[in-house]
mmCIF file of C-alpha atoms and ligand atoms in Angstrom:
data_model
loop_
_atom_site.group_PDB
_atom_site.id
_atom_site.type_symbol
_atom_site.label_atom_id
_atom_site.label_comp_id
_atom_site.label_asym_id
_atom_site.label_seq_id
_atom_site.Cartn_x
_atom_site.Cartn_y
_atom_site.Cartn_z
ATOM 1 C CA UNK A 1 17.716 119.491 187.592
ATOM 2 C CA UNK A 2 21.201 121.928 188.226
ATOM 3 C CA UNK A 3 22.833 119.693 190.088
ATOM 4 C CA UNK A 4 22.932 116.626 187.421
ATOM 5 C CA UNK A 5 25.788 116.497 184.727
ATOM 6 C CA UNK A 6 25.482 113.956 181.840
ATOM 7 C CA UNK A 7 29.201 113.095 181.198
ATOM 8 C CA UNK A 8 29.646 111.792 177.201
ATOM 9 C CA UNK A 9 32.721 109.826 176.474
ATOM 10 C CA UNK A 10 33.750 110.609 172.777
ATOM 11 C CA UNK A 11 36.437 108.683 171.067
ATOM 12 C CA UNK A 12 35.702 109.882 167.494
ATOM 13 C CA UNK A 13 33.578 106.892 166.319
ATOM 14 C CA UNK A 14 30.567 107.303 165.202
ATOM 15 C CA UNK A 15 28.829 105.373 168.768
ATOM 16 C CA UNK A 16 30.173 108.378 170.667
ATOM 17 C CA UNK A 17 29.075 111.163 168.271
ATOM 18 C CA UNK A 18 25.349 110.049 168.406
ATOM 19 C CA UNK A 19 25.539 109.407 171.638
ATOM 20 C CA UNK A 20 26.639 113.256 172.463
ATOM 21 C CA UNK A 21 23.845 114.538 169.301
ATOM 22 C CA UNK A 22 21.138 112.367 171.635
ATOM 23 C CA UNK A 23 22.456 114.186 174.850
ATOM 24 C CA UNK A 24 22.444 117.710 173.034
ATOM 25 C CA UNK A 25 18.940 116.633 172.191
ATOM 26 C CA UNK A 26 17.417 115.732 175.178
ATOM 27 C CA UNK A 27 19.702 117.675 178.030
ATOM 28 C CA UNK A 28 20.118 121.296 179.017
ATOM 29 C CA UNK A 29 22.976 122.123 176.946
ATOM 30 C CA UNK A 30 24.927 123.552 180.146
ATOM 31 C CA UNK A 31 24.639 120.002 182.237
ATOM 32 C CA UNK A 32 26.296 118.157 179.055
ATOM 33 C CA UNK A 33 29.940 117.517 179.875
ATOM 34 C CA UNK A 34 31.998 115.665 176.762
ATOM 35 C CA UNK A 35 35.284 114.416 177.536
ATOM 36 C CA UNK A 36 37.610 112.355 175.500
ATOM 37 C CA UNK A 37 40.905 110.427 176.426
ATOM 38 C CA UNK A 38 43.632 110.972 174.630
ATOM 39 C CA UNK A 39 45.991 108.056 174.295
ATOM 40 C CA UNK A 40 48.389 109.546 172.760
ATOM 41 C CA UNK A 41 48.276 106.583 170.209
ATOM 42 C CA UNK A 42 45.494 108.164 168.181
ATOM 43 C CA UNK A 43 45.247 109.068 164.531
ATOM 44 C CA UNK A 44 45.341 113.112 163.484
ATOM 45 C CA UNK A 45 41.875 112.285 161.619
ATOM 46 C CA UNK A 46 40.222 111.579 165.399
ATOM 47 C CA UNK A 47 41.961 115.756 166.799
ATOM 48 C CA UNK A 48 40.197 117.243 163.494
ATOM 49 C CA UNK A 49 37.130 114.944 164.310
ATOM 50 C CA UNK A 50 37.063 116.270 167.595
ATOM 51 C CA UNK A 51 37.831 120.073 166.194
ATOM 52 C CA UNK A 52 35.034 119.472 163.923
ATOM 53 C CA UNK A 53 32.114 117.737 166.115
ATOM 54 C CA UNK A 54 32.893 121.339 168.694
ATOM 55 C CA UNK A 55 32.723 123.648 165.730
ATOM 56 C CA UNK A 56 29.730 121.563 164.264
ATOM 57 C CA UNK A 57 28.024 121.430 167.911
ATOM 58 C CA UNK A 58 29.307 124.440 169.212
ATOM 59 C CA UNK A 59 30.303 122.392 172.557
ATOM 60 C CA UNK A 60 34.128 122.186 174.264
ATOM 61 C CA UNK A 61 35.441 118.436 175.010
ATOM 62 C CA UNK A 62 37.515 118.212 177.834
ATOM 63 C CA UNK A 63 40.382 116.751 176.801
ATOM 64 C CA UNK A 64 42.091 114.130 179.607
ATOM 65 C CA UNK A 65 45.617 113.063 179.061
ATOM 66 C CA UNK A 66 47.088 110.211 181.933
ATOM 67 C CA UNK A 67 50.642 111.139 183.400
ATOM 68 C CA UNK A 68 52.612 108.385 184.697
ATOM 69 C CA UNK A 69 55.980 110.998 185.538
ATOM 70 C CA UNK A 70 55.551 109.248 188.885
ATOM 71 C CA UNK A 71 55.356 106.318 188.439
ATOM 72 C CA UNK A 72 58.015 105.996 185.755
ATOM 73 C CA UNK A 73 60.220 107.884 188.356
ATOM 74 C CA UNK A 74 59.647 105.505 190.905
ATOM 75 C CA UNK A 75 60.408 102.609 188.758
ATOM 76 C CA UNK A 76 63.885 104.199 187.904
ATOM 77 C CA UNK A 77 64.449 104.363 191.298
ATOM 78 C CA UNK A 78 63.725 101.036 191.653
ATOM 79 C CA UNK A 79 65.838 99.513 189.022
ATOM 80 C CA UNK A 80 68.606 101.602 190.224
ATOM 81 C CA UNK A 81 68.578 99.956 193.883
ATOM 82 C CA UNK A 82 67.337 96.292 192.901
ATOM 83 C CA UNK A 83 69.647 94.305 194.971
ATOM 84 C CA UNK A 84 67.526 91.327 195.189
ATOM 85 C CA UNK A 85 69.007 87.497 195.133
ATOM 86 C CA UNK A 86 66.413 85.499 195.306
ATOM 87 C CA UNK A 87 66.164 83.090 191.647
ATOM 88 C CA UNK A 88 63.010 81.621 190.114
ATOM 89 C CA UNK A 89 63.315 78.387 188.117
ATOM 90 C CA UNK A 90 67.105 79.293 188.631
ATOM 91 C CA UNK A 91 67.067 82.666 187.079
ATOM 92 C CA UNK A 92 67.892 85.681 188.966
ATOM 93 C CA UNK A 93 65.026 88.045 189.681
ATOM 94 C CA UNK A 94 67.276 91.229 189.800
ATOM 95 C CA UNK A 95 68.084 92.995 187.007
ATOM 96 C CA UNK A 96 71.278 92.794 185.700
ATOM 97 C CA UNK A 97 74.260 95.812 185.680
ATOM 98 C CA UNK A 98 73.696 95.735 181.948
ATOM 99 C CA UNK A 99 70.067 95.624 181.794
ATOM 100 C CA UNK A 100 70.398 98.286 184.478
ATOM 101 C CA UNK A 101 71.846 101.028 182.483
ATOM 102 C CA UNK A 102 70.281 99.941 179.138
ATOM 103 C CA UNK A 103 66.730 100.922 181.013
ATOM 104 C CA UNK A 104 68.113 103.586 182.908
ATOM 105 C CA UNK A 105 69.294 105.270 179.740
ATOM 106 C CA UNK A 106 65.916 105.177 177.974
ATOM 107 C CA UNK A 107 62.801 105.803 181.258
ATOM 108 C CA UNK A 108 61.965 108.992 181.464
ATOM 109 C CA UNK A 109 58.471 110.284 180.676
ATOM 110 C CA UNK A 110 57.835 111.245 176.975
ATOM 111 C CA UNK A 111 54.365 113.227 177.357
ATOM 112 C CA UNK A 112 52.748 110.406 175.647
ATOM 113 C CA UNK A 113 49.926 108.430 177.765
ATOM 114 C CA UNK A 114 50.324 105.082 175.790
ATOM 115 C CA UNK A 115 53.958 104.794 175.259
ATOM 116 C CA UNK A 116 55.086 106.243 179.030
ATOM 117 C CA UNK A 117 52.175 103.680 180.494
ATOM 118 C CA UNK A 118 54.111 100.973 178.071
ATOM 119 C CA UNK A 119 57.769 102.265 179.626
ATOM 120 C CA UNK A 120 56.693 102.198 183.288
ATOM 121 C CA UNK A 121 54.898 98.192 182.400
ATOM 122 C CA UNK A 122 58.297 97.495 180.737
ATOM 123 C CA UNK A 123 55.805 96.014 178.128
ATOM 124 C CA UNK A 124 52.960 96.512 175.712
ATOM 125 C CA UNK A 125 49.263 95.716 176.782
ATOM 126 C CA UNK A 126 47.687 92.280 175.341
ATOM 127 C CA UNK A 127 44.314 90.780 175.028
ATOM 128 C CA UNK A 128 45.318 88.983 178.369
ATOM 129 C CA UNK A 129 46.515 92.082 180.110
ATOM 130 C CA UNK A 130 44.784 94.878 178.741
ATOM 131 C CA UNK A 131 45.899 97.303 180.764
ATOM 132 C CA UNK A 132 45.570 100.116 178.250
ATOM 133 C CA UNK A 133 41.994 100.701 178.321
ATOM 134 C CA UNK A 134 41.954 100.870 182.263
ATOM 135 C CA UNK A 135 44.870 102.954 182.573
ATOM 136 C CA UNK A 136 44.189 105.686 179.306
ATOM 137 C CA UNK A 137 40.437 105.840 179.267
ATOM 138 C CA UNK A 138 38.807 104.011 182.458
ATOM 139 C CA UNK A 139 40.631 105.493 185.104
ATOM 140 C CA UNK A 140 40.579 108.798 183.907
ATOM 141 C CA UNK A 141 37.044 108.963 183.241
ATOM 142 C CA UNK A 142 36.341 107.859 186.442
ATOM 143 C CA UNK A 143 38.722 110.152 188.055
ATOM 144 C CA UNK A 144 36.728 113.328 186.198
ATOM 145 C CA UNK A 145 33.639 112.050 187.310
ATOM 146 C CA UNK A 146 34.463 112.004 190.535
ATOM 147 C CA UNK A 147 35.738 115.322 191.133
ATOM 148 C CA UNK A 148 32.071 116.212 189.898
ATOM 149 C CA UNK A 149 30.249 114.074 192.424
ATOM 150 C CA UNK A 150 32.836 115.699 195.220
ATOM 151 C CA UNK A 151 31.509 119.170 193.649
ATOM 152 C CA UNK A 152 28.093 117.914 194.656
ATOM 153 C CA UNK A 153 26.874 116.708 191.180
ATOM 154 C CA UNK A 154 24.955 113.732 190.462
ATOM 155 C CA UNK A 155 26.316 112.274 187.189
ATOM 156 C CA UNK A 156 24.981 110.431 184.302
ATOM 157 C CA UNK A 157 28.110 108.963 182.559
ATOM 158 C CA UNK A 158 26.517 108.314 178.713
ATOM 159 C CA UNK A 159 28.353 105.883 176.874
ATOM 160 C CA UNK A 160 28.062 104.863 172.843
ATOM 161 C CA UNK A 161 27.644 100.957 173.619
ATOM 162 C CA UNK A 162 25.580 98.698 171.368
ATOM 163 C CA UNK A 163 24.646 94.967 172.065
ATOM 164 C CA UNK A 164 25.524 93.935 168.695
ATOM 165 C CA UNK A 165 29.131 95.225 168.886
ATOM 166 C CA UNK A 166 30.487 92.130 170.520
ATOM 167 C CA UNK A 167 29.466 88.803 172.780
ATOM 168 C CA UNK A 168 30.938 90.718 175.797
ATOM 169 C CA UNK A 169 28.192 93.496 175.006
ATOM 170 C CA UNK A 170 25.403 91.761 174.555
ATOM 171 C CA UNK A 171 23.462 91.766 178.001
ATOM 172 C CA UNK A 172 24.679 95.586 178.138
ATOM 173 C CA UNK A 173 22.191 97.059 180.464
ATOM 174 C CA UNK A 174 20.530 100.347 178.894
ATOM 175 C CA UNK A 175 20.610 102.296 182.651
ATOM 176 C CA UNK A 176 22.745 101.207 185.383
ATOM 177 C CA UNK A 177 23.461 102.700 188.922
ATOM 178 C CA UNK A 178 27.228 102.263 188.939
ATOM 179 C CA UNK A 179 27.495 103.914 192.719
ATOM 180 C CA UNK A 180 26.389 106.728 195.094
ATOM 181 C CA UNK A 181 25.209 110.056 192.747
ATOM 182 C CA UNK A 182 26.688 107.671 189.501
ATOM 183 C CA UNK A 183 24.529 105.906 187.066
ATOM 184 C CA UNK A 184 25.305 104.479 183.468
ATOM 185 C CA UNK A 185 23.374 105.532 180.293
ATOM 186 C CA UNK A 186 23.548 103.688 177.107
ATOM 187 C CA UNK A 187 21.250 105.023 174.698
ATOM 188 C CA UNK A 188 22.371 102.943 172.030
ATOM 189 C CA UNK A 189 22.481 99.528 172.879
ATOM 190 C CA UNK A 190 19.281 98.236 170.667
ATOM 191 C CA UNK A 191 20.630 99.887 167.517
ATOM 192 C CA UNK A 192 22.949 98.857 164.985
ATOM 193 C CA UNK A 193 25.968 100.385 163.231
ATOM 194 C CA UNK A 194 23.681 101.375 160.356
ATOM 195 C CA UNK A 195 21.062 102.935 162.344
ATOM 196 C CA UNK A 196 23.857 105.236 163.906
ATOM 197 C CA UNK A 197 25.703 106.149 160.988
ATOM 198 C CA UNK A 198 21.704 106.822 159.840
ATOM 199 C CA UNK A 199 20.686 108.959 162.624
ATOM 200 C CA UNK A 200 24.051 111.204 162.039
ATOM 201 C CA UNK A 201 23.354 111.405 158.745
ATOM 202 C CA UNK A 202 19.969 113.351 159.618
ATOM 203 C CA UNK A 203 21.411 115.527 161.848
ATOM 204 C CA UNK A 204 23.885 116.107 159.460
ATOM 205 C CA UNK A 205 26.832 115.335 161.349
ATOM 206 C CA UNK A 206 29.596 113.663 158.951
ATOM 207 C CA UNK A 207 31.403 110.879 160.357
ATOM 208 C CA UNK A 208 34.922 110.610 160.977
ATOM 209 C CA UNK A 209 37.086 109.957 157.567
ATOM 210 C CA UNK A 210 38.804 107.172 159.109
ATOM 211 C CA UNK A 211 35.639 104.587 158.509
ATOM 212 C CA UNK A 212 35.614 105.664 154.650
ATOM 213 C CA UNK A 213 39.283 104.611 154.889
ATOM 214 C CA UNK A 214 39.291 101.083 155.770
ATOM 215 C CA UNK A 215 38.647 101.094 159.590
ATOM 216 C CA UNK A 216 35.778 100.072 161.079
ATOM 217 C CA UNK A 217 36.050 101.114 164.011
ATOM 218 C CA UNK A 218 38.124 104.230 165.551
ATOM 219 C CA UNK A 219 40.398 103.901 168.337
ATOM 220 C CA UNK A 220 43.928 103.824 168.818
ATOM 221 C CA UNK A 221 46.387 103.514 165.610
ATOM 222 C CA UNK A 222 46.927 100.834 165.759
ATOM 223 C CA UNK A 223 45.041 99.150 168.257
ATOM 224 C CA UNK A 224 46.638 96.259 170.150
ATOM 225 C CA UNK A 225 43.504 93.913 169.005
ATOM 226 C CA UNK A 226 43.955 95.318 165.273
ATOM 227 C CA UNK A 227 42.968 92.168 162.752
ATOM 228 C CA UNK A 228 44.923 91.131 159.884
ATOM 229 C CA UNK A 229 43.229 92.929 157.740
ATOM 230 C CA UNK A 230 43.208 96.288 159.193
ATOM 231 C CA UNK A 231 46.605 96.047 159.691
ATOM 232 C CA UNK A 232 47.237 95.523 156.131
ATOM 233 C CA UNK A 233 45.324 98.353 155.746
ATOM 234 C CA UNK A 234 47.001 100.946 157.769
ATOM 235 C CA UNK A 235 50.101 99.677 156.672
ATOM 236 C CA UNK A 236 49.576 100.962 153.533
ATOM 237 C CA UNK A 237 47.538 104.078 153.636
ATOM 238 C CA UNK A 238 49.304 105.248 157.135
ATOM 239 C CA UNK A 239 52.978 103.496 157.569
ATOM 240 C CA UNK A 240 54.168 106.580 159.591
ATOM 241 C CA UNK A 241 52.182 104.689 162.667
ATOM 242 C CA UNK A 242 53.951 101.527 161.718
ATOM 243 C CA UNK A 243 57.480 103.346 162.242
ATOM 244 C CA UNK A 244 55.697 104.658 165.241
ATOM 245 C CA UNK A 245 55.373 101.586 166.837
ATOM 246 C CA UNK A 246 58.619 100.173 165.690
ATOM 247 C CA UNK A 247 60.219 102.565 167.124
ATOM 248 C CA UNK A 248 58.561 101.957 170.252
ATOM 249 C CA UNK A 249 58.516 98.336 170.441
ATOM 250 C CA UNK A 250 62.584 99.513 170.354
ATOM 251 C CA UNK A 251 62.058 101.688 173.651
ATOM 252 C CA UNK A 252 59.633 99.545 175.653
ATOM 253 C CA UNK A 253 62.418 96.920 174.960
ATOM 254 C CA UNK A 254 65.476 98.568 176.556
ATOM 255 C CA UNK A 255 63.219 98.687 179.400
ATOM 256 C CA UNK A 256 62.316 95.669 179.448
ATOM 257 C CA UNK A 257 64.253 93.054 181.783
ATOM 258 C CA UNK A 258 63.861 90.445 178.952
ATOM 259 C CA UNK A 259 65.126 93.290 176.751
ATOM 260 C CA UNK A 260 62.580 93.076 174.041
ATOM 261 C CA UNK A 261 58.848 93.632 173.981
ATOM 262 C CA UNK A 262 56.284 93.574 171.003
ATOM 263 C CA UNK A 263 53.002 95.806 170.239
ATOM 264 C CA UNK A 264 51.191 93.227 168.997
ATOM 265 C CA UNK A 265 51.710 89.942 170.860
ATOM 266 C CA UNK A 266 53.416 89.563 173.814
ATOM 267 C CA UNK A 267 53.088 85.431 174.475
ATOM 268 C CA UNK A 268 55.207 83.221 172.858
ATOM 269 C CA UNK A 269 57.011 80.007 174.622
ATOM 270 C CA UNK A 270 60.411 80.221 172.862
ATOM 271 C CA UNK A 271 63.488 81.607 175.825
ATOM 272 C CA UNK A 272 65.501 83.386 173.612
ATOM 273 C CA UNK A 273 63.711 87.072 174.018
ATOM 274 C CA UNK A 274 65.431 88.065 170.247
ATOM 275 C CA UNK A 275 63.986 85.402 168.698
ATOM 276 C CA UNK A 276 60.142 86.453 169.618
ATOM 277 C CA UNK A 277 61.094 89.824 168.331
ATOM 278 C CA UNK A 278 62.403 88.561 165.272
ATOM 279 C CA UNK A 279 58.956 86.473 164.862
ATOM 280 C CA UNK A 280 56.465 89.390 166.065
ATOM 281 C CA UNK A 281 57.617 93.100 165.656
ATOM 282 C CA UNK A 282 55.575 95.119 164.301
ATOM 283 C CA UNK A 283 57.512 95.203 160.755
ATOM 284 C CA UNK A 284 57.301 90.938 160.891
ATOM 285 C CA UNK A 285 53.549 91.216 161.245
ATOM 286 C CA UNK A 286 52.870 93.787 158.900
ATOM 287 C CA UNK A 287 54.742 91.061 156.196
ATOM 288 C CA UNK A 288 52.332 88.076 158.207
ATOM 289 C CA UNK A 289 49.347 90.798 157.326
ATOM 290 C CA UNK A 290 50.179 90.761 153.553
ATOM 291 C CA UNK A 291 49.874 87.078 153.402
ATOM 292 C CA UNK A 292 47.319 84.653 152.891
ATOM 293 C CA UNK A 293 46.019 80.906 153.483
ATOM 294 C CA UNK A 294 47.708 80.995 157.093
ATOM 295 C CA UNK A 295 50.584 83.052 156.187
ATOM 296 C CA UNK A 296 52.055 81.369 154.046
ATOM 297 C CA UNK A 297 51.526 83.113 150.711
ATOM 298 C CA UNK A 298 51.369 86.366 150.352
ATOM 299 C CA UNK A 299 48.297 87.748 148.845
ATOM 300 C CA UNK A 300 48.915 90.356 145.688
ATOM 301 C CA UNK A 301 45.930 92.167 146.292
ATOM 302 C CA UNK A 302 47.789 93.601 149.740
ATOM 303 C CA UNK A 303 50.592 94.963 146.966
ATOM 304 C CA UNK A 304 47.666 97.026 145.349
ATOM 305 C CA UNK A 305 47.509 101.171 146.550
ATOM 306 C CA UNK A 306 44.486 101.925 148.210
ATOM 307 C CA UNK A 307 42.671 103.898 145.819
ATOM 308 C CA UNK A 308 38.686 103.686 146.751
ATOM 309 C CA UNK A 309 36.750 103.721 149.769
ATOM 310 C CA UNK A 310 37.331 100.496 151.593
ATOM 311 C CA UNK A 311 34.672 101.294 154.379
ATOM 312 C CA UNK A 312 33.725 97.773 156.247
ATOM 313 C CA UNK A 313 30.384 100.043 156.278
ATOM 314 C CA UNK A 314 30.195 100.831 152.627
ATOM 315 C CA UNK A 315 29.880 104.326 153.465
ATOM 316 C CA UNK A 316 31.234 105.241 150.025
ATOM 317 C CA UNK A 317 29.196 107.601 148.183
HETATM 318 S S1 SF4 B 1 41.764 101.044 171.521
HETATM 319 FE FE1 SF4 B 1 42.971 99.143 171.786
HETATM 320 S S2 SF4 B 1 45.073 99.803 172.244
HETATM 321 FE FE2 SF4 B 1 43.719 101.571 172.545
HETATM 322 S S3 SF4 B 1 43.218 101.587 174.719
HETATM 323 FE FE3 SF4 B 1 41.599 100.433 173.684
HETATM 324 S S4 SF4 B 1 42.260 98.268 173.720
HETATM 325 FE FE4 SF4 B 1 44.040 99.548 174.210
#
């Protein structure tokens, strides 16, 4: 039917890349619409992915990139006029005339979605508050496939999920009807990582480099639920990201009323806001990543170079 679009979220993974060969497959070409969101904390392996699954399918994907300019300006303004006196548990609520220009000095939109979403929070995301996903991917998504449905389209947003991928996945329905003219596909969700990387393989679509590199999954670099181990491992093969974030965690933090914030955990009990940066910054954990038997050794094996396929997926031919 002309009026339908089927709307394929691609990250780069391999879920996303099937999921947009099984649209190709089954869809008049012009009703599929691939989009990816950019993060703007992604490795330059997932741009050439992307360069090479539109060469490779001979498709465009939109590319949709969050701006917070607004919001980051109306939090400057903010910060500039906080008067407030009120005090909670005897701490004042306003900032302070230091804090003030220390912030002041550093908010202004960069251009990149995940660090100007992480200056207007005055923090990074956590497991608790994972505000990156809604605000970098989810809401723009949405926001695309809405100005479709206002253009009179009914849309069929595809999406790479699979059961097996984690508890909160496993009752994933396989169709859904998310709202008027907007339904949920998810051709995948009986297979299994194998059976993906599999099907690819026959249509002879490579996957992304990244998985024969120690990831197993792709997403952003890192990701704020990164494991030990993968953070070990991009660490070593890819410590330009680490300064990345370092030098991050040192922006997020001058605008931060507490005056320090950290990528990769953001609760800890102790007051003193320099001590918790001291324990978690991104450098700190990369040491805690190298160790083992609950961080307390440290593991020689982490000293090693990478020098073979690490693939969780043993993809290594
Ligand atoms: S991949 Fe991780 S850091 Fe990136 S948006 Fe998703 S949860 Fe957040």
């Amino acid at each position: 039917m002309d009026n339908i679009r089927h709307v394929i979220s691609v990250s780069g993974g391999k879920d996303s890349a099937a999921t947009l060969l099984l649209a190709l497959e089954r869809c008049p070409r012009e009703a599929v619409v691939p989009i990816f969101c950019d993060t703007g904390n992604e490795h330059q392996a997932v741009y050439e992915y992307l360069t090479y699954l539109e060469q490779a399918l001979d498709i465009t994907i939109h590319r949709l990139k969050a701006d917070f300019s607004e919001q980051i300006a109306a939090k400057r303004r903010f910060i500039a006029r906080d008067q407030r006196t009120r005090r909670v548990n005897g701490r004042r609520v306003r900032w302070s005339n230091k804090a003030k220009r220390r912030a002041l000095e550093v908010l202004h939109p960069t251009g990149n979605p995940f660090l100007d979403l992480c200056l207007w929070k005055g923090r990074f995301p956590s497991r608790k508050a994972q505000f990156c996903t809604e605000e970098l991917k989810r809401n723009m998504a949405v926001s695309f496939q809405i100005d479709l449905i206002d253009a009179d389209y009914r849309v069929v947003s595809w999406q790479g999920v699979r059961r097996d991928e984690s508890l909160n996945r496993r009752n994933a329905k396989k169709i859904e009807r998310i709202g008027p003219s907007l339904y949920a596909f998810r051709p995948l969700v009986e297979w299994t990582a194998m059976q993906v990387f599999d099907y690819c393989a026959s249509k002879n679509l490579r996957p992304n480099p990244l998985y024969s590199q120690g990831c197993n999954r792709v997403g952003c670099m890192p990701c704020i639920n990164v494991s030990k181990m993968e953070l070990r491992e991009i660490a070593s093969r890819w410590p330009e990201h680490i300064a990345r974030i370092s030098e991050w965690e040192h922006m997020v933090g001058c605008v931060s009323k507490r005056g320090a914030s950290t990528f990769l955990t953001d609760s800890h009990d102790a007051a003193d806001r320099r001590e918790v940066f001291a324990d978690l910054n991104i450098h700190a954990r990369v040491d805690w990543s190298k160790t083992s038997r609950g961080g307390k050794q440290y593991d020689m094996l982490a000293f090693l170079e990478p020098v073979a396929c690490s693939s969780a997926y043993g993809l290594c031919e």
